[in-house]
Coordinates of C-alpha atoms in Angstrom, one line a residue:
Chain A
M1 CA 17.8 21.0 -16.0
K2 CA 16.8 18.1 -18.1
D3 CA 20.0 16.6 -19.5
F4 CA 18.8 13.4 -21.0
E5 CA 22.1 12.6 -22.6
K6 CA 23.8 12.6 -19.3
I7 CA 21.2 10.2 -18.0
D8 CA 21.7 8.0 -21.1
S9 CA 25.4 7.9 -20.3
A10 CA 24.8 6.9 -16.7
V11 CA 22.3 4.2 -17.6
S12 CA 24.6 2.8 -20.2
Q13 CA 27.1 2.1 -17.4
L14 CA 24.7 0.2 -15.2
K15 CA 25.1 -3.6 -15.0
G16 CA 23.0 -6.3 -13.3
I17 CA 20.3 -4.1 -11.9
K18 CA 17.1 -6.0 -10.9
K19 CA 15.5 -3.6 -8.4
V20 CA 15.0 0.1 -8.3
Y21 CA 14.5 1.8 -4.9
F22 CA 13.1 5.3 -4.9
I23 CA 14.1 7.1 -1.7
G24 CA 13.4 10.5 -0.4
C25 CA 11.6 12.5 2.3
G26 CA 8.3 14.4 2.1
A27 CA 7.8 16.3 -1.2
S28 CA 10.9 14.8 -2.7
M29 CA 9.7 11.3 -2.0
S30 CA 6.4 12.2 -3.6
D31 CA 8.2 13.5 -6.7
L32 CA 9.7 10.0 -7.1
Y33 CA 6.2 8.4 -7.0
P34 CA 5.5 8.6 -10.8
A35 CA 8.9 7.0 -11.6
Y36 CA 8.2 4.2 -9.0
Y37 CA 4.8 3.8 -10.5
L38 CA 6.1 3.5 -14.1
I39 CA 8.2 0.5 -13.1
K40 CA 5.4 -0.9 -11.0
E41 CA 3.1 -0.9 -14.0
K42 CA 5.5 -1.6 -16.9
G43 CA 8.3 -3.6 -15.3
K44 CA 8.6 -7.3 -16.1
S45 CA 12.0 -8.5 -14.7
I46 CA 12.7 -5.1 -13.1
T47 CA 10.8 -4.2 -9.9
S48 CA 10.5 -1.0 -7.8
K49 CA 9.9 0.1 -4.2
I50 CA 9.5 3.5 -2.7
Y51 CA 10.7 4.5 0.8
T52 CA 10.7 7.5 3.1
A53 CA 14.5 7.6 3.8
N54 CA 14.4 6.8 7.6
E55 CA 12.2 3.8 7.1
L56 CA 14.7 2.3 4.7
I57 CA 17.6 3.0 7.0
Y58 CA 16.0 1.4 10.1
S59 CA 14.0 -1.5 8.4
K60 CA 17.0 -2.7 6.4
P61 CA 15.2 -4.7 3.7
D62 CA 16.9 -8.0 2.9
D63 CA 17.3 -7.6 -0.8
F64 CA 19.1 -4.3 -0.7
G65 CA 22.5 -4.9 -2.3
T66 CA 24.5 -5.1 -5.5
E67 CA 21.4 -5.7 -7.7
V68 CA 19.8 -2.4 -6.5
L69 CA 19.8 1.0 -8.1
A70 CA 18.9 3.6 -5.4
V71 CA 17.4 6.8 -6.8
I72 CA 17.6 9.3 -4.0
A73 CA 16.1 12.8 -4.3
S74 CA 16.3 15.9 -2.1
L75 CA 15.3 19.5 -2.9
G76 CA 18.5 21.1 -1.5
G77 CA 20.7 18.1 -1.2
N78 CA 21.3 18.1 2.5
T79 CA 18.2 16.5 4.0
K80 CA 19.7 14.5 6.9
E81 CA 17.8 11.2 6.4
S82 CA 18.4 11.2 2.7
V83 CA 22.1 11.8 3.1
N84 CA 22.2 8.9 5.6
A85 CA 20.3 6.8 3.0
I86 CA 23.0 7.4 0.5
K87 CA 25.6 6.3 3.0
Y88 CA 23.5 3.2 3.8
A89 CA 23.2 2.5 0.1
K90 CA 26.9 2.8 -0.6
E91 CA 27.8 0.6 2.4
N92 CA 25.4 -2.1 1.0
E93 CA 27.0 -1.8 -2.5
A94 CA 24.0 -0.5 -4.3
T95 CA 24.5 1.9 -7.2
V96 CA 23.3 5.4 -6.3
I97 CA 21.8 8.2 -8.4
A98 CA 21.1 11.5 -6.6
I99 CA 18.6 14.1 -7.9
T100 CA 19.0 17.4 -6.2
G101 CA 19.1 21.2 -6.6
T102 CA 22.7 21.8 -5.5
A103 CA 25.9 20.6 -7.1
N104 CA 28.5 19.5 -4.5
S105 CA 25.9 19.1 -1.8
P106 CA 26.3 16.2 0.7
L107 CA 23.8 14.2 -1.4
T108 CA 25.9 14.4 -4.6
I109 CA 29.3 13.9 -3.1
S110 CA 28.8 10.2 -2.3
A111 CA 26.5 9.3 -5.2
D112 CA 27.7 7.4 -8.3
F113 CA 25.8 9.7 -10.6
S114 CA 24.0 13.0 -9.8
F115 CA 21.6 15.1 -11.7
I116 CA 20.7 18.7 -10.8
H117 CA 17.2 19.9 -11.2
G118 CA 16.4 23.6 -11.6
F119 CA 13.4 23.8 -9.3
Q120 CA 13.1 27.6 -9.1
E121 CA 13.4 28.3 -12.9
S122 CA 9.8 28.1 -14.0
Y123 CA 6.5 26.2 -13.4
A124 CA 7.7 23.4 -15.7
A125 CA 10.9 23.3 -13.6
K126 CA 8.8 22.3 -10.5
T127 CA 8.5 19.0 -12.3
F128 CA 12.1 18.4 -13.2
K129 CA 12.8 16.2 -10.3
M130 CA 9.8 14.0 -11.4
Q131 CA 10.9 14.2 -15.1
I132 CA 14.5 13.2 -14.4
A133 CA 13.3 10.2 -12.2
L134 CA 10.7 9.2 -14.9
Y135 CA 13.4 9.3 -17.6
I136 CA 15.7 7.1 -15.4
S137 CA 12.8 4.6 -15.0
A138 CA 12.0 4.6 -18.7
S139 CA 15.7 4.1 -19.6
I140 CA 16.1 1.3 -17.1
L141 CA 13.0 -0.5 -18.5
N142 CA 14.3 0.1 -22.0
K143 CA 17.7 -1.4 -21.2
F144 CA 16.7 -4.3 -19.0
D145 CA 13.1 -5.0 -20.0
D146 CA 12.7 -4.1 -23.7
Y147 CA 10.3 -1.3 -22.9
E148 CA 8.4 -0.9 -26.2
D149 CA 7.2 2.7 -25.6
F150 CA 10.5 4.2 -24.8
E151 CA 10.7 6.5 -27.8
L152 CA 7.2 7.7 -27.3
F153 CA 8.1 8.4 -23.7
K154 CA 11.2 10.3 -24.6
N155 CA 9.4 12.3 -27.2
G156 CA 6.7 13.2 -24.6
L157 CA 9.3 14.6 -22.3
T158 CA 10.5 17.1 -24.9
K159 CA 6.9 18.5 -25.3
I160 CA 5.6 18.6 -21.8
D161 CA 7.3 21.8 -20.6
D162 CA 5.6 24.0 -23.1
L163 CA 2.2 22.4 -22.3
I164 CA 2.7 23.1 -18.6
E165 CA 3.6 26.8 -19.1
K166 CA 0.7 27.3 -21.4
S167 CA -1.7 25.5 -19.1
V168 CA -0.7 27.4 -16.0
K169 CA -1.7 30.7 -17.8
L170 CA -5.0 29.2 -18.9
N171 CA -5.8 28.1 -15.4
T172 CA -5.2 31.4 -13.5
P173 CA -8.8 32.4 -13.2
K174 CA -9.7 29.0 -11.7
A175 CA -6.8 29.3 -9.3
E176 CA -8.0 32.7 -8.1
L177 CA -11.6 31.4 -7.6
F178 CA -10.2 28.4 -5.6
A179 CA -8.2 30.7 -3.3
K180 CA -11.2 33.0 -2.6
K181 CA -13.5 30.1 -1.9
M182 CA -11.0 28.2 0.3
K183 CA -9.8 31.3 2.2
D184 CA -11.6 30.4 5.5
S185 CA -11.9 26.7 5.1
S186 CA -10.5 24.6 8.0
I187 CA -10.0 21.3 6.0
I188 CA -9.7 20.0 2.5
Y189 CA -9.8 16.5 0.9
V190 CA -7.4 15.9 -1.9
L191 CA -8.0 13.0 -4.3
S192 CA -6.3 11.2 -7.3
S193 CA -5.3 7.8 -8.6
G194 CA -2.7 6.0 -10.7
A195 CA 0.6 7.9 -11.2
S196 CA -0.9 11.0 -9.7
L197 CA -1.5 9.6 -6.2
G198 CA 1.8 11.2 -5.2
V199 CA 0.6 14.6 -6.4
A200 CA -2.5 14.3 -4.2
Y201 CA -0.3 13.3 -1.2
S202 CA 2.3 16.0 -1.9
T203 CA -0.4 18.7 -2.3
A204 CA -2.2 17.7 0.9
S205 CA 0.8 17.0 3.1
F206 CA 3.3 19.7 2.0
L207 CA 1.5 22.5 0.1
F208 CA -1.5 22.5 2.4
M209 CA -0.4 21.1 5.8
E210 CA 3.2 22.2 5.9
M211 CA 3.0 25.5 3.9
Q212 CA -0.5 26.7 4.8
W213 CA -1.1 24.9 8.1
L214 CA -4.4 23.7 6.6
P215 CA -5.4 20.1 7.6
A216 CA -5.7 18.0 4.4
V217 CA -6.6 14.4 3.9
T218 CA -5.2 12.4 0.9
I219 CA -7.7 9.9 -0.6
H220 CA -7.2 7.5 -3.5
T221 CA -10.3 7.8 -5.8
G222 CA -10.6 4.0 -5.8
E223 CA -10.6 3.9 -2.0
Y224 CA -13.0 6.9 -1.6
F225 CA -16.1 4.7 -2.1
H226 CA -15.0 2.2 0.6
G227 CA -15.3 4.6 3.5
P228 CA -14.2 8.2 3.2
F229 CA -17.1 9.2 0.9
E230 CA -19.2 9.2 4.1
L231 CA -17.9 12.7 4.9
T232 CA -19.1 14.1 1.5
E233 CA -21.7 16.7 2.1
K234 CA -22.9 20.1 0.8
K235 CA -20.0 22.6 0.9
V236 CA -17.3 20.2 2.1
P237 CA -14.2 21.1 0.0
Y238 CA -12.6 18.6 -2.3
L239 CA -9.7 19.0 -4.7
L240 CA -9.7 16.3 -7.3
F241 CA -6.8 15.7 -9.7
M242 CA -8.2 14.0 -12.7
N243 CA -6.0 11.8 -14.9
E244 CA -6.2 11.1 -18.6
G245 CA -5.7 7.5 -19.4
S246 CA -6.3 4.2 -17.6
T247 CA -7.5 5.2 -14.2
R248 CA -9.7 8.1 -15.4
H249 CA -12.8 6.1 -14.7
L250 CA -12.0 6.0 -11.0
D251 CA -11.6 9.8 -10.8
A252 CA -14.7 10.4 -12.9
R253 CA -16.8 8.2 -10.6
A254 CA -15.6 10.2 -7.6
L255 CA -16.5 13.5 -9.3
E256 CA -20.0 12.2 -10.1
F257 CA -20.5 11.4 -6.5
M258 CA -19.2 14.8 -5.2
Q259 CA -21.4 16.7 -7.6
R260 CA -24.5 14.6 -6.8
F261 CA -24.1 15.6 -3.1
D262 CA -23.2 19.2 -3.8
A263 CA -19.7 19.2 -2.3
E264 CA -17.5 22.2 -2.9
T265 CA -15.5 20.4 -5.7
F266 CA -12.4 21.9 -7.3
V267 CA -11.2 19.9 -10.3
I268 CA -7.8 20.0 -12.0
D269 CA -8.2 17.8 -15.0
A270 CA -5.3 16.8 -17.3
K271 CA -7.8 16.4 -20.1
D272 CA -8.7 20.1 -19.9
F273 CA -5.2 21.0 -21.0
G274 CA -5.1 18.7 -24.0
L275 CA -2.5 16.3 -22.5
G276 CA -3.7 13.5 -24.8
N277 CA -3.2 15.7 -27.9
V278 CA 0.5 16.1 -27.1
I279 CA 1.3 12.8 -25.4
S280 CA 0.7 9.3 -26.9
S281 CA -2.1 7.3 -25.2
K282 CA 0.5 4.5 -24.7
V283 CA 2.4 6.6 -22.2
V284 CA -0.1 9.3 -21.1
D285 CA -0.7 7.7 -17.7
F286 CA 2.7 8.7 -16.5
F287 CA 2.6 12.3 -17.8
N288 CA -0.5 13.2 -15.7
P289 CA 1.5 14.1 -12.5
L290 CA 3.7 16.5 -14.5
I291 CA 0.8 18.6 -15.9
L292 CA -1.2 18.4 -12.6
T293 CA 1.8 19.5 -10.5
G294 CA 2.6 22.4 -12.8
V295 CA -0.9 23.6 -12.9
M296 CA -1.4 23.2 -9.1
R297 CA 1.2 25.8 -8.2
P298 CA -0.8 29.0 -8.9
F299 CA -3.6 27.5 -6.8
E300 CA -1.2 27.5 -3.9
E301 CA 0.3 30.9 -4.6
N302 CA -3.2 32.5 -4.8
L303 CA -4.3 30.7 -1.6
A304 CA -1.2 32.0 0.3
R305 CA -2.1 35.5 -0.8
E306 CA -5.7 35.2 0.1
R307 CA -4.9 33.7 3.5
N308 CA -2.1 36.1 4.1
H309 CA 0.1 33.2 4.9
P310 CA 3.3 33.1 2.8
L311 CA 4.4 29.7 1.5
T312 CA 7.7 30.2 3.3
S313 CA 6.2 30.5 6.9
R314 CA 7.2 27.7 9.2
R315 CA 6.6 27.1 12.9
Y316 CA 9.3 24.5 13.3
M317 CA 11.1 23.6 10.1
W318 CA 14.5 25.3 9.8
K319 CA 14.2 26.6 13.3
L320 CA 14.7 23.6 15.5
E321 CA 17.8 21.4 15.7
N322 CA 17.5 17.6 15.4
Y323 CA 14.2 17.8 13.4
Chain B
M1 CA -10.5 -19.3 11.7
K2 CA -6.8 -19.8 11.5
D3 CA -6.4 -23.1 9.7
F4 CA -2.6 -23.1 9.0
E5 CA -2.6 -26.7 7.7
K6 CA -5.0 -25.7 5.0
I7 CA -2.7 -22.9 4.0
D8 CA 0.3 -25.2 4.1
S9 CA -1.6 -27.5 1.7
A10 CA -2.4 -24.7 -0.7
V11 CA 1.1 -23.3 -0.7
S12 CA 2.5 -26.8 -1.3
Q13 CA 0.6 -26.8 -4.6
L14 CA 1.9 -23.5 -5.9
K15 CA 4.5 -23.6 -8.7
G16 CA 6.6 -20.9 -10.4
I17 CA 5.3 -17.9 -8.3
K18 CA 7.6 -14.9 -8.5
K19 CA 5.3 -12.0 -7.6
V20 CA 2.6 -11.7 -5.0
Y21 CA -0.2 -9.1 -5.5
F22 CA -2.3 -8.1 -2.5
I23 CA -5.6 -6.8 -3.6
G24 CA -8.6 -5.4 -1.7
C25 CA -10.7 -2.4 -1.0
G26 CA -10.6 -0.1 2.0
A27 CA -10.2 -1.9 5.3
S28 CA -9.6 -5.2 3.6
M29 CA -6.8 -3.8 1.6
S30 CA -5.3 -2.3 4.8
D31 CA -5.5 -5.8 6.4
L32 CA -3.2 -7.1 3.6
Y33 CA -0.6 -4.4 4.2
P34 CA 1.5 -6.4 6.8
A35 CA 1.7 -9.4 4.5
Y36 CA 2.7 -7.1 1.6
Y37 CA 5.3 -5.5 3.9
L38 CA 6.7 -8.8 5.0
I39 CA 7.6 -9.7 1.4
K40 CA 8.8 -6.1 0.7
E41 CA 11.3 -6.4 3.6
K42 CA 12.2 -10.1 3.5
G43 CA 11.8 -11.2 -0.1
K44 CA 14.8 -11.8 -2.2
S45 CA 13.6 -13.4 -5.5
I46 CA 9.9 -13.0 -4.5
T47 CA 8.4 -9.4 -4.8
S48 CA 5.1 -7.9 -3.7
K49 CA 2.7 -5.2 -4.7
I50 CA -0.5 -3.9 -3.1
Y51 CA -3.5 -2.5 -5.0
T52 CA -6.9 -1.1 -4.3
A53 CA -8.9 -3.4 -6.6
N54 CA -10.2 -0.9 -9.1
E55 CA -6.8 0.5 -9.8
L56 CA -5.5 -3.0 -10.6
I57 CA -8.4 -3.7 -13.0
Y58 CA -8.0 -0.4 -14.9
S59 CA -4.2 0.1 -14.8
K60 CA -3.6 -3.5 -16.0
P61 CA 0.1 -3.9 -14.9
D62 CA 2.3 -5.6 -17.5
D63 CA 3.7 -8.3 -15.3
F64 CA 0.3 -9.7 -14.2
G65 CA 0.2 -13.3 -15.4
T66 CA 1.1 -16.9 -14.7
E67 CA 4.0 -16.0 -12.3
V68 CA 1.5 -14.0 -10.0
L69 CA -0.2 -15.2 -6.9
A70 CA -3.1 -12.8 -6.2
V71 CA -4.2 -12.7 -2.6
I72 CA -7.6 -11.0 -2.6
A73 CA -9.5 -10.1 0.6
S74 CA -13.0 -8.9 1.3
L75 CA -14.9 -8.8 4.6
G76 CA -18.2 -10.2 3.3
G77 CA -17.0 -11.7 0.0
N78 CA -19.1 -9.6 -2.3
T79 CA -17.3 -6.3 -2.7
K80 CA -17.9 -5.5 -6.4
E81 CA -14.4 -4.3 -7.3
S82 CA -12.8 -7.3 -5.5
V83 CA -15.0 -9.8 -7.2
N84 CA -14.1 -8.1 -10.6
A85 CA -10.4 -8.3 -9.6
I86 CA -10.7 -12.1 -9.1
K87 CA -12.3 -12.3 -12.6
Y88 CA -9.4 -10.2 -14.0
A89 CA -6.8 -12.4 -12.2
K90 CA -8.3 -15.6 -13.5
E91 CA -8.5 -14.3 -17.1
N92 CA -4.8 -13.4 -16.8
E93 CA -3.9 -16.9 -15.5
A94 CA -2.8 -15.8 -12.1
T95 CA -3.3 -18.1 -9.1
V96 CA -5.9 -16.7 -6.8
I97 CA -6.3 -17.0 -3.0
A98 CA -9.4 -15.4 -1.5
I99 CA -9.7 -14.4 2.2
T100 CA -13.2 -13.6 3.2
G101 CA -15.9 -14.0 5.8
T102 CA -18.4 -16.0 3.9
A103 CA -18.1 -19.5 2.3
N104 CA -19.7 -19.7 -1.1
S105 CA -19.6 -16.0 -1.6
P106 CA -18.8 -14.6 -5.1
L107 CA -15.2 -14.1 -3.9
T108 CA -14.6 -17.7 -3.1
I109 CA -16.4 -19.3 -6.0
S110 CA -13.8 -18.3 -8.6
A111 CA -10.7 -18.5 -6.4
D112 CA -8.3 -21.4 -6.6
F113 CA -8.1 -21.5 -2.8
S114 CA -10.1 -19.7 -0.2
F115 CA -9.8 -19.2 3.5
I116 CA -12.6 -18.0 5.8
H117 CA -11.8 -15.6 8.6
G118 CA -14.1 -15.3 11.6
F119 CA -14.1 -11.5 12.0
Q120 CA -16.9 -11.4 14.5
E121 CA -15.7 -14.0 17.0
S122 CA -13.4 -12.0 19.3
Y123 CA -10.9 -9.1 19.4
A124 CA -8.2 -11.4 18.2
A125 CA -10.5 -12.5 15.3
K126 CA -10.5 -8.9 14.0
T127 CA -6.9 -9.7 13.0
F128 CA -7.5 -13.1 11.3
K129 CA -7.6 -11.6 7.8
M130 CA -4.2 -10.1 8.6
Q131 CA -2.9 -13.3 10.2
I132 CA -4.0 -15.5 7.3
A133 CA -2.3 -13.2 4.8
L134 CA 0.8 -12.9 6.9
Y135 CA 1.1 -16.7 7.1
I136 CA 0.6 -17.0 3.4
S137 CA 3.5 -14.5 2.8
A138 CA 5.8 -16.3 5.3
S139 CA 5.0 -19.6 3.7
I140 CA 5.7 -18.3 0.2
L141 CA 9.0 -16.9 1.4
N142 CA 9.8 -20.2 3.1
K143 CA 9.1 -22.2 0.0
F144 CA 10.7 -19.9 -2.7
D145 CA 13.2 -17.8 -0.8
D146 CA 14.5 -20.0 2.1
Y147 CA 13.0 -17.7 4.7
E148 CA 15.1 -18.5 7.8
D149 CA 12.7 -17.2 10.4
F150 CA 9.7 -19.2 9.3
E151 CA 9.4 -21.4 12.4
L152 CA 9.7 -18.4 14.7
F153 CA 7.0 -16.7 12.6
K154 CA 4.7 -19.7 12.8
N155 CA 5.3 -20.0 16.5
G156 CA 4.4 -16.4 17.1
L157 CA 1.1 -16.8 15.3
T158 CA 0.1 -19.5 17.8
K159 CA 0.7 -17.1 20.7
I160 CA -0.6 -13.8 19.5
D161 CA -4.3 -14.3 20.1
D162 CA -4.0 -14.7 23.8
L163 CA -1.8 -11.6 24.0
I164 CA -4.4 -9.6 22.1
E165 CA -7.3 -10.7 24.3
K166 CA -5.3 -10.0 27.5
S167 CA -4.1 -6.6 26.2
V168 CA -7.5 -5.4 25.3
K169 CA -8.7 -5.9 28.9
L170 CA -5.6 -4.1 30.3
N171 CA -6.2 -1.2 28.0
T172 CA -9.8 -0.5 28.7
P173 CA -9.3 2.5 31.1
K174 CA -7.1 4.2 28.4
A175 CA -9.8 3.6 25.8
E176 CA -12.4 5.2 28.0
L177 CA -10.2 8.2 28.6
F178 CA -9.5 8.5 24.9
A179 CA -13.2 8.5 24.1
K180 CA -14.1 11.2 26.7
K181 CA -11.3 13.5 25.5
M182 CA -12.0 13.0 21.8
K183 CA -15.8 13.4 22.2
D184 CA -16.0 16.9 20.7
S185 CA -12.9 16.9 18.5
S186 CA -13.4 17.8 14.9
I187 CA -10.1 16.2 13.6
I188 CA -7.5 13.6 14.5
Y189 CA -4.0 12.8 13.2
V190 CA -3.1 9.1 13.1
L191 CA 0.6 8.0 12.9
S192 CA 2.7 4.9 12.6
S193 CA 5.5 3.3 10.5
G194 CA 6.8 0.0 9.2
A195 CA 4.3 -2.9 9.1
S196 CA 1.7 -0.8 11.0
L197 CA 1.3 2.0 8.5
G198 CA -1.8 0.1 7.3
V199 CA -3.2 0.1 10.8
A200 CA -2.9 3.9 10.9
Y201 CA -4.5 4.2 7.5
S202 CA -7.3 1.9 8.3
T203 CA -8.0 3.5 11.7
A204 CA -8.1 7.0 10.1
S205 CA -10.0 6.2 7.0
F206 CA -12.5 3.6 8.1
L207 CA -12.9 3.6 11.9
F208 CA -12.8 7.4 12.1
M209 CA -13.9 8.8 8.7
E210 CA -16.3 6.1 7.6
M211 CA -17.7 4.9 10.9
Q212 CA -17.5 8.1 13.0
W213 CA -17.6 10.8 10.3
L214 CA -14.6 12.3 12.0
P215 CA -12.0 13.7 9.6
A216 CA -8.7 11.9 10.1
V217 CA -5.2 12.3 8.5
T218 CA -2.8 9.4 8.2
I219 CA 0.9 10.3 8.6
H220 CA 4.0 8.1 8.4
T221 CA 6.1 8.9 11.5
G222 CA 9.1 9.2 9.2
E223 CA 7.3 11.7 6.9
Y224 CA 5.9 13.7 9.9
F225 CA 9.1 15.8 10.2
H226 CA 9.2 16.7 6.6
G227 CA 6.0 18.8 6.7
P228 CA 2.9 17.7 8.7
F229 CA 4.6 18.4 12.0
E230 CA 3.9 22.1 11.3
L231 CA 0.3 21.5 12.5
T232 CA 1.4 20.2 15.9
E233 CA 0.2 22.6 18.7
K234 CA -1.2 22.5 22.2
K235 CA -4.3 20.3 22.4
V236 CA -4.3 19.1 18.7
P237 CA -5.2 15.4 19.0
Y238 CA -2.8 12.7 17.8
L239 CA -3.1 8.9 17.9
L240 CA 0.3 7.3 17.6
F241 CA 0.7 3.6 17.1
M242 CA 4.1 2.7 18.3
N243 CA 5.9 -0.4 17.0
E244 CA 8.4 -2.6 18.8
G245 CA 11.3 -3.5 16.5
S246 CA 13.2 -1.8 13.7
T247 CA 11.2 1.4 13.1
R248 CA 10.5 2.1 16.8
H249 CA 13.0 5.0 16.6
L250 CA 10.8 6.8 14.0
D251 CA 7.7 6.5 16.2
A252 CA 9.6 7.5 19.4
R253 CA 11.0 10.6 17.7
A254 CA 7.5 11.7 16.7
L255 CA 6.2 11.1 20.3
E256 CA 9.1 13.3 21.7
F257 CA 8.1 16.1 19.4
M258 CA 4.4 15.9 20.2
Q259 CA 5.1 15.9 23.9
R260 CA 7.5 18.8 23.6
F261 CA 4.7 20.9 22.1
D262 CA 2.0 19.7 24.4
A263 CA -0.2 18.1 21.7
E264 CA -3.1 15.9 23.0
T265 CA -1.2 12.7 22.4
F266 CA -2.8 9.2 22.6
V267 CA -0.3 6.4 22.4
I268 CA -1.0 2.7 21.7
D269 CA 2.4 1.1 22.1
A270 CA 3.1 -2.6 21.3
K271 CA 5.8 -2.6 23.9
D272 CA 3.3 -1.8 26.7
F273 CA 1.7 -5.2 26.1
G274 CA 5.0 -7.1 26.2
L275 CA 4.9 -8.0 22.5
G276 CA 8.7 -8.6 22.6
N277 CA 8.4 -11.1 25.5
V278 CA 6.1 -13.3 23.4
I279 CA 7.4 -12.8 19.9
S280 CA 11.0 -13.3 18.8
S281 CA 12.9 -10.1 17.9
K282 CA 13.6 -11.6 14.5
V283 CA 10.0 -11.4 13.5
V284 CA 8.5 -8.9 15.9
D285 CA 8.2 -6.1 13.3
F286 CA 5.4 -8.0 11.5
F287 CA 3.4 -8.7 14.7
N288 CA 2.9 -5.1 15.6
P289 CA -0.1 -4.6 13.4
L290 CA -1.9 -7.5 15.1
I291 CA -1.6 -6.3 18.6
L292 CA -2.2 -2.7 17.7
T293 CA -5.4 -3.5 15.7
G294 CA -6.8 -5.7 18.4
V295 CA -6.1 -3.1 21.2
M296 CA -7.5 -0.3 19.0
R297 CA -11.1 -1.7 18.8
P298 CA -12.2 -0.7 22.3
F299 CA -11.0 2.9 21.6
E300 CA -13.5 2.9 18.8
E301 CA -16.3 1.3 20.7
N302 CA -16.0 3.8 23.5
L303 CA -15.8 6.7 21.1
A304 CA -18.9 5.5 19.4
R305 CA -20.7 5.4 22.7
E306 CA -19.4 8.8 23.9
R307 CA -20.4 10.5 20.6
N308 CA -23.7 8.7 20.4
H309 CA -22.8 7.6 16.9
P310 CA -23.0 3.8 16.4
L311 CA -20.2 2.2 14.3
T312 CA -22.9 0.9 12.0
S313 CA -24.3 4.3 11.0
R314 CA -23.8 5.2 7.3
R315 CA -25.0 8.1 5.1
Y316 CA -24.3 6.3 1.8
M317 CA -22.8 2.9 2.2
W318 CA -25.3 0.0 1.7
K319 CA -28.0 2.7 0.8
L320 CA -27.0 3.8 -2.7
E321 CA -26.7 1.5 -5.8
N322 CA -23.6 1.7 -8.0
Y323 CA -21.3 2.8 -5.1

């Protein structure tokens, strides 16, 4: 659910915020990456950090206090480390916003404000955690840093869901081909840059490693040329998330190299779906992760079918206590 | 070369710095991670960001200007993207410190201050880029944020080189065993947390992927339990860098899990070398990457010998133009 008015109301009550901490675990932390990145790139007096919840709790950063807004996300609302992070945040007098799937979960109970995403509703809904967090960041920048592109940003968020749903359909044949070709592969390299680095990390670590037990390496397209490109050879599989906007050159340079050496390259390119026709070039950087995440899902569903390995299979998660 | 007085003199000339950007490519960016992390954890008015050079140049963050100190590192001093980053930093009126191996290289010529590391001199010298950057961060915190542990920090840096050299010798049998067992492996997972996350990333991406053409996945020990632990099975190889200090619990929890499921677990543990006996507990978090990096090198040298794959072999680097 994207209830922007409710977010407006929460942000209007904030006072004296200087730092925004984005806190989560695994895929939920990755979903906060674009919002963290928006402030990293566009913040002037406002700064941002991102933490996996347990590192925050144990490292206890010195500036964590009354000037902090802690945005904490969890899919179901009961991830142990994230619930502890809320407790830690409240003890240290930070203001807490929770983003989660379940009202009245442990995550929402102690938060100052909470927003419920509707993860299961549609492909677009897979990005609601991201969208809520992005809108919080844009609103914070608007309130405390005179963010000049706020209206363009808000406008973009009203249009992106339709584009995601339309693009998913367009991309189905490509997703089927990906699954057939990747069926027997024992590794995959996943690359992106800019606001979409979290999409690459999330796809590699959770969709591939956790849900498909397929080893997957995350690589920033800018870092690729400083080492990991040595592994690029004929038939080695790469999944490249290409951004529209400022860091596109980095992604395009990686693509050129992979093609030159005949790697098995799968590309999901925001430009193919006309992202720039719908979203202003002034804010398009931050909308890449939304379209790329939405379009990625059928790749995963097809792969699960081809490999006869349901996305819900786990060896350890949900089965062991204390982990 | 660790010339702290020269750094003191540079820092004494800085005025109005509010943000420190750490910029590099590949292993040199990773070497800046501990210094970035020190400000992330201990900064109050001072904040830090870390960028691979090409992302900075293309994303053009809004707050990059006169209040910025840009610390830019390069092994040889002529990495194209890092040289461009210096140009970009000067055009935007940031103050620039270069850390590199070669005096009068393109990197030093346009910098406001430059410090030469002596990478080849010894095992301890492999960490001089890190140590110089760490001392810059500690000095900045001392000057602008009243960093209360500055003297302990400085004292630690005078003691760490001896501990590294001694520990490397102690650890040789373990490095030989690692190389024998890893000789025919086709993948390795590399884990750490806190200030040492950059060591895990650097070891996986550059020592293993670039220099040994061995696929390697970097995992934060806090993130491990939220997905990637699904791949842990009997005989799957893991290299775990264990920290002394605040995030040790995260590393120890990962170790417990790997042992429970009988993975092929190699541990390099700062505590085994008595880091905490030499370095004050108030600053020990930030010294882990130094001891772990030093001790890691013989692992790599032994692996190169066992696999008959010299650390200097490259398919593409140094051979192709434009990359």
